[in-house]
């Protein structure tokens, strides 16, 4: 990643996932999506793929949680 190299994304993957990965790998860190934007994109994608939005739930950690606590306990996000 230091030289801008990124793994190849399989062409068989859904375009929305390809775009999400490319956005996450942007060379400019400030241009990358936030964790909330990533979760939102994945939630929308899962709704369209699984067609059962009532049984899908996504949760994200509290905004006040520190980065250090994520390293110790994990990010705290779940998708069910």
PDB file of C-alpha atoms in Angstrom, residues 4 7 15 18-19 22-23 25 29 31-32 35 37 39 41 45 47 53 59 64-65 67 71-72 76 78:
ATOM      1  CA  UNK A   4      -0.146   2.653  -4.132  1.00  0.00           C
ATOM      2  CA  UNK A   7      -5.028  -6.202  -4.527  1.00  0.00           C
ATOM      3  CA  UNK A  15     -20.045  -3.202  -8.591  1.00  0.00           C
ATOM      4  CA  UNK A  18     -15.903  -2.871  -5.905  1.00  0.00           C
ATOM      5  CA  UNK A  19     -16.572   0.859  -5.577  1.00  0.00           C
ATOM      6  CA  UNK A  22     -11.761   1.377  -4.140  1.00  0.00           C
ATOM      7  CA  UNK A  23     -13.079   4.262  -2.032  1.00  0.00           C
ATOM      8  CA  UNK A  25      -8.255   2.347  -0.584  1.00  0.00           C
ATOM      9  CA  UNK A  29      -7.022   9.259   3.753  1.00  0.00           C
ATOM     10  CA  UNK A  31     -11.191  11.006   0.889  1.00  0.00           C
ATOM     11  CA  UNK A  32     -11.907   7.574   2.334  1.00  0.00           C
ATOM     12  CA  UNK A  35     -16.847   3.825   9.271  1.00  0.00           C
ATOM     13  CA  UNK A  37     -20.551   5.483   5.655  1.00  0.00           C
ATOM     14  CA  UNK A  39     -21.699   0.462   7.418  1.00  0.00           C
ATOM     15  CA  UNK A  41     -23.286   1.175   2.260  1.00  0.00           C
ATOM     16  CA  UNK A  45     -26.215  -3.576  -0.123  1.00  0.00           C
ATOM     17  CA  UNK A  47     -30.958  -5.150   1.968  1.00  0.00           C
ATOM     18  CA  UNK A  53     -34.643  -5.855   5.517  1.00  0.00           C
ATOM     19  CA  UNK A  59     -25.224  -1.532  15.047  1.00  0.00           C
ATOM     20  CA  UNK A  64     -17.910   8.649  22.389  1.00  0.00           C
ATOM     21  CA  UNK A  65     -15.969   5.380  22.393  1.00  0.00           C
ATOM     22  CA  UNK A  67     -10.033   4.316  19.399  1.00  0.00           C
ATOM     23  CA  UNK A  71      -8.120  -2.003  19.936  1.00  0.00           C
ATOM     24  CA  UNK A  72      -8.698  -3.688  23.276  1.00  0.00           C
ATOM     25  CA  UNK A  76     -18.103  -3.367  18.651  1.00  0.00           C
ATOM     26  CA  UNK A  78     -22.373  -6.277  14.486  1.00  0.00           C
TER      27      UNK A  78
END
